[in-house]
XYZ file of C-alpha atoms in Angstrom:
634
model
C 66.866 91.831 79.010
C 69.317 92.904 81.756
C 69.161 96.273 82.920
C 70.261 99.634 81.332
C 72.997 101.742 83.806
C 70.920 105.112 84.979
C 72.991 108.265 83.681
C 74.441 110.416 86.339
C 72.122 113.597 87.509
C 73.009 117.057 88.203
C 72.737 117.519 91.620
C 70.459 120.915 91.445
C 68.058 118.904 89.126
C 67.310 116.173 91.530
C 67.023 119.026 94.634
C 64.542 120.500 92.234
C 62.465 117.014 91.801
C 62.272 116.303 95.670
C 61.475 119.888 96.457
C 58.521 119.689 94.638
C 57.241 116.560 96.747
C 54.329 116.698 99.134
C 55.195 115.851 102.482
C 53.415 112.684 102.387
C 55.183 111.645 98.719
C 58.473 112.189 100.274
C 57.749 110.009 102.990
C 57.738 106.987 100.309
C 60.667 108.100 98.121
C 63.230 106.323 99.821
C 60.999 103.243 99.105
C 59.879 104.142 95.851
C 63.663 104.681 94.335
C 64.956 100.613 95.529
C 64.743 98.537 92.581
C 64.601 101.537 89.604
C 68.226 101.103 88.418
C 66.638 97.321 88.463
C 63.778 98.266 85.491
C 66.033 100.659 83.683
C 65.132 99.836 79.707
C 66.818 101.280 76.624
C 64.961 102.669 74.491
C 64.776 102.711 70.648
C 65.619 105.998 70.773
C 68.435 106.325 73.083
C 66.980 107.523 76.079
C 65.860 105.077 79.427
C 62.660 104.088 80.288
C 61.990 103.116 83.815
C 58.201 101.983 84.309
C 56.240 102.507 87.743
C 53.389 100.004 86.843
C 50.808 100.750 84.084
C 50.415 104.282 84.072
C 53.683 105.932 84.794
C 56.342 105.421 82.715
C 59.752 108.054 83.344
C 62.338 108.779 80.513
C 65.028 109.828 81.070
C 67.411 111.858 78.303
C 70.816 112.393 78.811
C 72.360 115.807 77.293
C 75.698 115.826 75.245
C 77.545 115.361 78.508
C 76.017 112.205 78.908
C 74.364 113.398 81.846
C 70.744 114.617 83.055
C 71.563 118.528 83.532
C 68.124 120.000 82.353
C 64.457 118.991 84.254
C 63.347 118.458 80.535
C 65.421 116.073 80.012
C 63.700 113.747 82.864
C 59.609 113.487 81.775
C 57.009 110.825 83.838
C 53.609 110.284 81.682
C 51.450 110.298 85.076
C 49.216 112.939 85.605
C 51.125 114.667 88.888
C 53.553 115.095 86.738
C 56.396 116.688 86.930
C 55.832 116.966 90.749
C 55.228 113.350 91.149
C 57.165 110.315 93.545
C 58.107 108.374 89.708
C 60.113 110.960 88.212
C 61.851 112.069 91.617
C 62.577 108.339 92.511
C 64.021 107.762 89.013
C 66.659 110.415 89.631
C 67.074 109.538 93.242
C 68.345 106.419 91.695
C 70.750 107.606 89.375
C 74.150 108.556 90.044
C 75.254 112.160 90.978
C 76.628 113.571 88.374
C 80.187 115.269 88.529
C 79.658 118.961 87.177
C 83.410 119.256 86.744
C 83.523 116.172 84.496
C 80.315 117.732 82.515
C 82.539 120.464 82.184
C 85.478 118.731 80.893
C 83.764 116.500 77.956
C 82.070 119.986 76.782
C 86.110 121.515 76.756
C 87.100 118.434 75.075
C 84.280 118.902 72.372
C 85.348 122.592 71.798
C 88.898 120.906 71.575
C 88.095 118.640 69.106
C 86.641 121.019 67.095
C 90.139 123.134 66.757
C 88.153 126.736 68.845
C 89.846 127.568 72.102
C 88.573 125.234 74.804
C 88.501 126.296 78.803
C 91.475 124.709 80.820
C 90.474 121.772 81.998
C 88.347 121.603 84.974
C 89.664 121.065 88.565
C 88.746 118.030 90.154
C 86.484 117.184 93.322
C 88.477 116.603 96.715
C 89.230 112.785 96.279
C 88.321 110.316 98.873
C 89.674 109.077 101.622
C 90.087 105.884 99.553
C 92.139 107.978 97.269
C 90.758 107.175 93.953
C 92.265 109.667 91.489
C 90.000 111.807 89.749
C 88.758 112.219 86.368
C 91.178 114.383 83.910
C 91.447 114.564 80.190
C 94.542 115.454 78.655
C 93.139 117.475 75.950
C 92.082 120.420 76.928
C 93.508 123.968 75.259
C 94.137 126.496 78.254
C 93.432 129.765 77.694
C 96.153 132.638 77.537
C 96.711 133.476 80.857
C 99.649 135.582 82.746
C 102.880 133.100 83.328
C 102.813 130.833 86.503
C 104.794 130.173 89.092
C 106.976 126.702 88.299
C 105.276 123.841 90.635
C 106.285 124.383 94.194
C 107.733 127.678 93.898
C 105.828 130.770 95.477
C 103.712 133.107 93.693
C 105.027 136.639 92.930
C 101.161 138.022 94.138
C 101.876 138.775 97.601
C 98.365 140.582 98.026
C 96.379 139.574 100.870
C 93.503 137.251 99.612
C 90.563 138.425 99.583
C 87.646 137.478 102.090
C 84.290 135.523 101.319
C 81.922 137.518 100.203
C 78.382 138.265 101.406
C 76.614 135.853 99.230
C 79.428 133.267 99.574
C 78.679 133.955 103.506
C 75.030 132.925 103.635
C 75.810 129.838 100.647
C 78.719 128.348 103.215
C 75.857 129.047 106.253
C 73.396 127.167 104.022
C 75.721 124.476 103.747
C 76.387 124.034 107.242
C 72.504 124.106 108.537
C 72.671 121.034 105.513
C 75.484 119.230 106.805
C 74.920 119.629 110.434
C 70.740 117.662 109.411
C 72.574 115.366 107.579
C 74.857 114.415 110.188
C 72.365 114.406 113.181
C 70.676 112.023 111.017
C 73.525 109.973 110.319
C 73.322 106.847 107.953
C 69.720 105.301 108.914
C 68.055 108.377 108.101
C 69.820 110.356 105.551
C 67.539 108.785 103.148
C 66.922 110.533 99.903
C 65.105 113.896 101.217
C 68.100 114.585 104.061
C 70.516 114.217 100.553
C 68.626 116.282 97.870
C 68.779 119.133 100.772
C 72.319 118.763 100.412
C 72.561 118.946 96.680
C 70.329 121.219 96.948
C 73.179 123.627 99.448
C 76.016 121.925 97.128
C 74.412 123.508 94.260
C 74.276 126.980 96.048
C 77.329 127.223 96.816
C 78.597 126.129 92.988
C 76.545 129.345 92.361
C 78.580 131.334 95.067
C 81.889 130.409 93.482
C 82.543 127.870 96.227
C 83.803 124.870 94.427
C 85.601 123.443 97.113
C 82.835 123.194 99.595
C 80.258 122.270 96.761
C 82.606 119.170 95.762
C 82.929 118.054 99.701
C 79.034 118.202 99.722
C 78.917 115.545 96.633
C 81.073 113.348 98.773
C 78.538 113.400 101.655
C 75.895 112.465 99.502
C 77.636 109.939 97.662
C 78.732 108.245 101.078
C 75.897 108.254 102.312
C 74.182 106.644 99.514
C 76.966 103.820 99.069
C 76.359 103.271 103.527
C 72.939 103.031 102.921
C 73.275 100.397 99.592
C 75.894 98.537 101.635
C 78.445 99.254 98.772
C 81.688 97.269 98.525
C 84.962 98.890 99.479
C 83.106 101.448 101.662
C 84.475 102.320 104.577
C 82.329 104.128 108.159
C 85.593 105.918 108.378
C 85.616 107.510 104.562
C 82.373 109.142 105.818
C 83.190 110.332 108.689
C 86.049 112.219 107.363
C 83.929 113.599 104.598
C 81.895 115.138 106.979
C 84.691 116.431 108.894
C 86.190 118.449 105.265
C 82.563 119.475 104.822
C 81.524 120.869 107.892
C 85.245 122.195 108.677
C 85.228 124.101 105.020
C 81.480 125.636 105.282
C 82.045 126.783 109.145
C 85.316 128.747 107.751
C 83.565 130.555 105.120
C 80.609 130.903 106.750
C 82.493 132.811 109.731
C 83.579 135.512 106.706
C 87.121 135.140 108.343
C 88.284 132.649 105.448
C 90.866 133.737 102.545
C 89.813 133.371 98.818
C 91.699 130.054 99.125
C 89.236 128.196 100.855
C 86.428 128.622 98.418
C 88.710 126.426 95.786
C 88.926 126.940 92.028
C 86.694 125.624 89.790
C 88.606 125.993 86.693
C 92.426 124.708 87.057
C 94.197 127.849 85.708
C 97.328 127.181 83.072
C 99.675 129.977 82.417
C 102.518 130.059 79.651
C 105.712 127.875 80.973
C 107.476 129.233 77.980
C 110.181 126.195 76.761
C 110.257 122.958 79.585
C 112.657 119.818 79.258
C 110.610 117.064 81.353
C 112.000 113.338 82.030
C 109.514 110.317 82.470
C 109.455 108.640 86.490
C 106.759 106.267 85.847
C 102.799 105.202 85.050
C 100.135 105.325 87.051
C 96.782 103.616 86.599
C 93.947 106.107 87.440
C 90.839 104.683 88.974
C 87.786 106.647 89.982
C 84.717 105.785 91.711
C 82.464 107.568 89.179
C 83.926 105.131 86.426
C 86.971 107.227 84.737
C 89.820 105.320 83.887
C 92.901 105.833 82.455
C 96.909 106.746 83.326
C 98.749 109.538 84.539
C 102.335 109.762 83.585
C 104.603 111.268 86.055
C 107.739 113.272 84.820
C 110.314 115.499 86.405
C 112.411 118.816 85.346
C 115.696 119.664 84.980
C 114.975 121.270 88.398
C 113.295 118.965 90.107
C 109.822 120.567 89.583
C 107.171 117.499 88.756
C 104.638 117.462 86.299
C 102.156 115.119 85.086
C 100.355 114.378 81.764
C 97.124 112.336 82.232
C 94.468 110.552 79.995
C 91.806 109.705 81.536
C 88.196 108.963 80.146
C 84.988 106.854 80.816
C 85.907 103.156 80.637
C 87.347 102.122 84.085
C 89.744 99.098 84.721
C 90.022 98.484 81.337
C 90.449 101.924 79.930
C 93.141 102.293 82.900
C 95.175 99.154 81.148
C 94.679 100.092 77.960
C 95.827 103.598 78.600
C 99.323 102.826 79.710
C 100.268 102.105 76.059
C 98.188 105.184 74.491
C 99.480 107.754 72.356
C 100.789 110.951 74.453
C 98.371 113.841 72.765
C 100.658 116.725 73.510
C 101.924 118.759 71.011
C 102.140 116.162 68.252
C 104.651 114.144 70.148
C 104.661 110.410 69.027
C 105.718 108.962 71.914
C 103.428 106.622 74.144
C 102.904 106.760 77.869
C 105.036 103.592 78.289
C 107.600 105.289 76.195
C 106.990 108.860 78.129
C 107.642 107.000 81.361
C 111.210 105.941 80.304
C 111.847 108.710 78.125
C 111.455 112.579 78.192
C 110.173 115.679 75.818
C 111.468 118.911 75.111
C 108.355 121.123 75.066
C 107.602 124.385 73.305
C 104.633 127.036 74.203
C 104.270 124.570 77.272
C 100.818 125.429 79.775
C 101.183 124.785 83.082
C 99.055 124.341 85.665
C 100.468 125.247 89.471
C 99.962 121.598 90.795
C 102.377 120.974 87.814
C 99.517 119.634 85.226
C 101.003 119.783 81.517
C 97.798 121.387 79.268
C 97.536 120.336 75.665
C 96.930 122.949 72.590
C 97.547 124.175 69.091
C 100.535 126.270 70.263
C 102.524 123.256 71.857
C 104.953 121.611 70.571
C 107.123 118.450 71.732
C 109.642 116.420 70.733
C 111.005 112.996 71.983
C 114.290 113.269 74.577
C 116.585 110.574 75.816
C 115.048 109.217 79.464
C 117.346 109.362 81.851
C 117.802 106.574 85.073
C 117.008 107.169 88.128
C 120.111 106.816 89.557
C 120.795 110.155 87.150
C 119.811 113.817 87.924
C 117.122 115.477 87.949
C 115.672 112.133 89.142
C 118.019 110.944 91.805
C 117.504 113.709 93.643
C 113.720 112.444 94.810
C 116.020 109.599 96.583
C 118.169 111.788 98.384
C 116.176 113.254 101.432
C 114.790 111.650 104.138
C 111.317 110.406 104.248
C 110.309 111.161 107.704
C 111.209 115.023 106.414
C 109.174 114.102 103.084
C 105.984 113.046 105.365
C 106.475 115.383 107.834
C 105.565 118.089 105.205
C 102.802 116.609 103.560
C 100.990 116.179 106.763
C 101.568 119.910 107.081
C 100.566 121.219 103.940
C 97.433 119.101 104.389
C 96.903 120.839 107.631
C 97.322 123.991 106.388
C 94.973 123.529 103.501
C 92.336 121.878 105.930
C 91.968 118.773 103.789
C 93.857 115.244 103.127
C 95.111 115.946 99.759
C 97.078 113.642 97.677
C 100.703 113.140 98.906
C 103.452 113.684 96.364
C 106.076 111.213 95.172
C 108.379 109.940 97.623
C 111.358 107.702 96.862
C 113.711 105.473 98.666
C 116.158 102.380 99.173
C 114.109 99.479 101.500
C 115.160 95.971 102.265
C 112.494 93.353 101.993
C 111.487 91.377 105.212
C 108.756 89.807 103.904
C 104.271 89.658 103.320
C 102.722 90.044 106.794
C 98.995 89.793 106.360
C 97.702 91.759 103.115
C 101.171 93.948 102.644
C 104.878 93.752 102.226
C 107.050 94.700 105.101
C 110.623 96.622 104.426
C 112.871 98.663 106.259
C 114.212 101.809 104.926
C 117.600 101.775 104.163
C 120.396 102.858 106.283
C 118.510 102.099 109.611
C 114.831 103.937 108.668
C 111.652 102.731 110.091
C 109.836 99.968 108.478
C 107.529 100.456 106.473
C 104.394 98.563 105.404
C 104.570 98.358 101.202
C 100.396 98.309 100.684
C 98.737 98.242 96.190
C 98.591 101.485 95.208
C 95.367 100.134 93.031
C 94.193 96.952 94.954
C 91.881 95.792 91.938
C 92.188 92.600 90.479
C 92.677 93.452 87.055
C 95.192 95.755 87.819
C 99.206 93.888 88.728
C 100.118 96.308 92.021
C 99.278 93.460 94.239
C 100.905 90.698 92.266
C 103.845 92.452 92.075
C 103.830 92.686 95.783
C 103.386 89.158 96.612
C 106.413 87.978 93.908
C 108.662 90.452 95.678
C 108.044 89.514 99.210
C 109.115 85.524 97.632
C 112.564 87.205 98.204
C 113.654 88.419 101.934
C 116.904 90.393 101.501
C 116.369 91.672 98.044
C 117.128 95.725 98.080
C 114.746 97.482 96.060
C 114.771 101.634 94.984
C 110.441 102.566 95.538
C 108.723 105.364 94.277
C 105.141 105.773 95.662
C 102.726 107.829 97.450
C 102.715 107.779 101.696
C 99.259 106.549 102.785
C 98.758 109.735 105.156
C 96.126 107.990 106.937
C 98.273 104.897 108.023
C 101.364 104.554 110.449
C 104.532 104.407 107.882
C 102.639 103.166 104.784
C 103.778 102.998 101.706
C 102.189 103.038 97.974
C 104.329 101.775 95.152
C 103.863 102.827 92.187
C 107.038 101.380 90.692
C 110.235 99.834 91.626
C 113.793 99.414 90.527
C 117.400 98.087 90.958
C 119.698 99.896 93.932
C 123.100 100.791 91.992
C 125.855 98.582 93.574
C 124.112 96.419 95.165
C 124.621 92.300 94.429
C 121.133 91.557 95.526
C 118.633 93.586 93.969
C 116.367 93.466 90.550
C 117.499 92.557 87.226
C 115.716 94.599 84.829
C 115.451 94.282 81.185
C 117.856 97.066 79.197
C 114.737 98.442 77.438
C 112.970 99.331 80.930
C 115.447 102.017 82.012
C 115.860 100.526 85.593
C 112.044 100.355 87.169
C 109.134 98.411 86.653
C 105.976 100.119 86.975
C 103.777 98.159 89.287
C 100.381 98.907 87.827
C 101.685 97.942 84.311
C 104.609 96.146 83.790
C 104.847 92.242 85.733
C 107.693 90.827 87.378
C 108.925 87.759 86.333
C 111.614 85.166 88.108
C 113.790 86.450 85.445
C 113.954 89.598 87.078
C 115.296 88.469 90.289
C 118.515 87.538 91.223
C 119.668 83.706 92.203
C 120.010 82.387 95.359
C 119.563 84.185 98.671
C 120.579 87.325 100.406
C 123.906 87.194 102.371
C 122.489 90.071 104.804
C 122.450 89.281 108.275
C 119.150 88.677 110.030
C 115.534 90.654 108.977
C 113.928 92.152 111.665
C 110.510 90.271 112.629
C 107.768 90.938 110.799
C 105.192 91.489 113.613
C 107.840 94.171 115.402
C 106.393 96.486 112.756
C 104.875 99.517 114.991
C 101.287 100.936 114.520
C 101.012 104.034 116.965
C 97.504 104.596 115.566
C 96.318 100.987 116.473
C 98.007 100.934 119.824
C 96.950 104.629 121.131
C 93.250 104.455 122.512
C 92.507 107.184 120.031
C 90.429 104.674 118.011
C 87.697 105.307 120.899
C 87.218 108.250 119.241
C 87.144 107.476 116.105
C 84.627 104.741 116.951
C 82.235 107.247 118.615
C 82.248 109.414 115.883
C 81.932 106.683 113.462
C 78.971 105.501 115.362
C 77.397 109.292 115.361
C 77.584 108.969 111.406
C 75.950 106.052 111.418
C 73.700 105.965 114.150
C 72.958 109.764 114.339
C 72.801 111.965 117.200
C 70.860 109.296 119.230
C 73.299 106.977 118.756
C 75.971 108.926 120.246
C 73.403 109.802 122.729
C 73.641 106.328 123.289
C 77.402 105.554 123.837
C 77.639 108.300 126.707
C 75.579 106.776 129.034
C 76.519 104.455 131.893
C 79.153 102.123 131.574
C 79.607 102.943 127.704
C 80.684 106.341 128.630
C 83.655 104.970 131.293
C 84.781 102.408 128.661
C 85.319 105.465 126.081
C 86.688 107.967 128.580
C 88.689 106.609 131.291
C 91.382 104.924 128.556
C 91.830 107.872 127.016
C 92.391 109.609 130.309
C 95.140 107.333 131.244
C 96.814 107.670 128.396
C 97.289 110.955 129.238
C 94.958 112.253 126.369
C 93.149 114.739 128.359
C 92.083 116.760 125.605
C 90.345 113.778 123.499
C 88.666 112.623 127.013
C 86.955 116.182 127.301
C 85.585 116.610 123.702
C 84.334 113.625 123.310
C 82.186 113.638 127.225
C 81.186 117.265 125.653
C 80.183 115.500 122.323
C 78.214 112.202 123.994
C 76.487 115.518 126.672
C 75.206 117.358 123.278
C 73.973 114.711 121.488
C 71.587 113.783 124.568
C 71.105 117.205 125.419
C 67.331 118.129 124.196
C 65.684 120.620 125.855
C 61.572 120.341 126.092
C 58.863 122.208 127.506
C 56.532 121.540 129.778
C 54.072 119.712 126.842
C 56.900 117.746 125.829
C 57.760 119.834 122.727
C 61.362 120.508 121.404
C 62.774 124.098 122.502
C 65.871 123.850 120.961
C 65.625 121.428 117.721
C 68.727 122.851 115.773
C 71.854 120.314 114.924
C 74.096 123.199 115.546
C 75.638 122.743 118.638
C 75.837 118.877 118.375
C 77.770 119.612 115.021
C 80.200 121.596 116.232
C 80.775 119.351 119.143
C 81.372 116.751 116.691
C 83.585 118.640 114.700
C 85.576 119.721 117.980
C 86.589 115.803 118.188
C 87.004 114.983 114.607
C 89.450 118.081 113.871
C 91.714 117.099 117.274
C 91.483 113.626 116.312
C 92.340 114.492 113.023
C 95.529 116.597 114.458
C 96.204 113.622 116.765
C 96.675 111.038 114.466
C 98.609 113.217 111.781
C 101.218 113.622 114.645
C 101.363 109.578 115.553
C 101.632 108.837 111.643
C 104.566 111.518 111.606
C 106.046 109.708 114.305
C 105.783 106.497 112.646
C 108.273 107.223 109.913
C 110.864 108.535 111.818
């Protein structure tokens, strides 16, 4: 019988089980949880049954949400029980549980059920992967004052307010967590170093600090994927975690912050009254905790964006399936594929201020007439420039102290040609070239198919909306693609597809491009592509502190002696990057600075210091490389 998935676990009930450990039983739990998920049974009943040889046998009981929220709900039948290694290894080998998602399937319930359900939830911080997180388009917002239209400022002009004392000591609790954690690094942030963590995260949920508490989840769950040797993750991922985490906690826990560093935990619609919105494209939505699904992305007559998403348990194949779904807004019998192309005329719409279209009894749409892109409102995303467009992402994600998700950016590129794992294209008009990377690399999914038939034709002029990869040097995401106007060597659409192809759902066929070659004069080379980030020594830096998150604070330790320590600096100091040179000497000289006394004991055994030296370098490397990627798409 093959194994039974574990459900996720709240994060304060698994800080709970490990708590109650002896120090000698949480020396073995990092031992004791490899190989649960393996003897995970079903039982007759519904619940899981994972047996630690004859006597101890742990079930496990999800609630409604699907999730272990309650320490009832976990039970072991040995006699330590419930302070015992089974039950805490059980749900040290279950997945964290999202308590934003919990909250979401209990709105959608309330939904269902025709009462007036809580807006739905806002989502974690997403990863430096970018997988998009889970949202259900169903929930009923609650009457709230009017909000501002997406992008335009608030009328409140009152100073926000700052942290208060509880929310002080929570952030302070967080820190002491994260700065363990990362002195630790990857070796030994086994499963005590996490629930300590969770056990902060879920302290500062209590505070009203959702923001933090979500950048704590994505510590633990990096750390666990490092340690499992997960696919697709990346040292780097990690490292930048920390960086949000321990950046975010030392803010609040100065009691300097505004209220807008503690986050929202509830996304909160207001009334946007009557709205006329006009379909861009489809999405596929991935996340790592399994959602799947599709987010539809539509404009207004003013160029405001919105979005209407469906996404539910059911991954890769709830993402494809999705695309063709029935829109549930308002009673509106269009389908995503047909929202994409069309448009709705909206009545009693709820709004959310990162543009988020809410669902309820007192909406009501009706089907419009799409319009191209090549038409207003939606021509005008092709108009600026996109060095401008990145320029200002990178800021607002500076400002915000995070990396959030970059907004739509469109433009007219001329295909070179693949290099390596992307397609190369140059901006039209003389822009930079750009690398064209899958917005959704999976295999069931066409972005990277698409790709690779498109590069089969040097020349060809394309009009691409996507995302900016923020983290790369001029890197674009697709998300779809369509026909320049006027041009004799560019797609050739079907009628029915309103002039784009969405990338993660429609597939480009030979039919679709045009015959024979491009008359254009010669492509540039595909290898004079520029990488500033790969050329600058800066990734010295980044090494070192990928190495302290792996290796710890002896590891680091480790890199700044001897010859290590003039390979790292002495680059960096002819490059003329003084300032990276100096924090990361200070950085390697407090991670092998430890004080003892004259018996050999510890005087100073606090991570502070060594995490704020950390922090130093990851926040100017951090600025550094925002600048170099700004560069690159000029």
């Amino acid at each position: 019988m093959s194994p039974e998935p574990l459900p996720p676990v709240a994060p304060d009930v698994l800080a709970d089980a490990v708590e109650q450990l002896s120090a000698r039983l949480r020396k073995k739990l990092d031992a004791a949880i490899e190989g649960c998920a393996e003897r995970a049974v079903r039982a007759a009943d519904g619940s899981l049954d994972v047996r630690f040889g004859e006597d101890a046998l742990v079930t496990l009981r999800p609630g409604p949400s699907g999730a272990v929220t309650e320490a009832g709900q976990a039970v072991c039948t040995c006699l330590l029980a419930p302070r015992c290694l089974h039950r805490a290894a059980a749900l040290g080998a279950a997945p964290i549980a999202d308590p934003e998602a919990e909250a979401g399937a209990e709105g959608e319930a309330e939904t269902e059920a025709g009462a007036d359900a809580d807006p739905a939830p806002e989502p974690p911080e997403p990863t430096a992967d970018r997988p998009a997180p889970p949202r259900t388009d169903s929930a009923t917002p609650t009457s709230t004052p009017a909000v501002p239209a997406p992008g335009q400022p608030s009328g409140n002009t009152a100073p926000p307010a700052a942290p208060t004392p509880a929310q002080v000591r929570a952030a302070t609790a967080l820190w002491e967590a994260a700065a363990e954690a990362l002195s630790a690094g990857v070796t030994a942030g086994g499963a005590v170093v996490q629930a300590e963590l969770l056990r902060a995260a879920h302290t500062a949920r209590l505070a009203g600090l959702p923001r933090a508490e979500a950048a704590a989840l994505r510590v633990v769950r990096g750390l666990r994927a490092a340690r499992e040797h997960g696919r697709g993750q990346r040292l780097g991922d990690l490292a930048d975690s920390f960086r949000d985490l321990l950046s975010g906690a030392a803010l609040l826990a100065s009691g300097a912050a505004g209220a807008g560093a503690a986050g929202t935990a509830r996304r909160a619609y207001g009334q946007g009254g009557s709205l006329r919105v006009y379909g861009l494209c489809r999405e596929p939505v991935l996340s790592a905790t399994g959602y799947g699904g599709v987010a539809t992305h539509l404009v207004g007559p003013d160029g405001s964006r919105y979005t209407i998403s469906d996404v539910r348990p059911g991954g890769p194949a709830r993402a494809r399936g999705a695309g063709s779904a029935s829109v549930a807004l308002g009673g509106a019998v269009l389908d995503h594929a047909g929202l994409a192309r069309g448009g709705l005329r909206i009545v009693g719409a709820t709004v959310s201020p990162d543009g988020r279209l809410g669902a309820g009894r007192g909406v009501n749409a009706t089907p419009l007439r799409g319009v191209d892109w090549s038409e207003e409102p939606a021509a005008a995303l092709f108009a600026g420039t996109v060095g401008g467009a990145v320029a200002a992402a990178l800021d607002a994600g500076a400002r915000e102290g995070g990396a959030p998700e970059a907004a739509l950016l469109g433009c007219d590129v001329e295909v070179v040609g693949a290099a390596g794992e992307y397609l190369v294209a140059r901006v039209a008009g003389g822009g930079p070239l750009l690398r064209l990377r899958p917005a959704h690399p999976h295999p069931e999914l066409p972005h990277a198919a698409n790709l690779r038939r498109i590069a089969e034709h040097p020349g060809l002029v394309l009009r691409v909306l996507g995302r900016p990869d923020l983290d790369r040097a001029a890197t674009l995401r697709p998300l779809a693609v369509g026909p320049v106007p006027g041009e004799p060597y560019t797609l050739r659409l079907p009628e029915e597809w309103l002039g784009r192809a969405d990338l993660g759902y429609d597939r480009l066929q030979g039919s679709h491009f045009p015959r024979g070659a491009a008359s254009a004069g010669p492509l540039a080379p595909m290898d004079a592509v520029p990488d500033p980030l790969a050329d600058a020594p800066l990734w010295r830096v980044r090494r070192l502190l990928e190495t302290g998150v792996a290796g710890g604070r002896r590891a680091v330790a480790e890199a700044g002696r001897g010859t290590d320590a003039a390979a790292l600096l002495a680059p960096l100091r002819r490059a003329g990057l003084g300032g990276a040179a100096q924090l990361a000497a200070a950085l390697t000289a407090e991670a092998d600075r430890r004080p003892r006394d004259a018996f050999g004991r510890l005087t100073d055994a606090s991570a502070d210091g060594y995490a704020r030296a950390w922090l130093a370098s990851a926040v100017h490397l951090a600025a550094a490389e925002r600048s170099l990627v700004a560069a690159s798409w000029s």
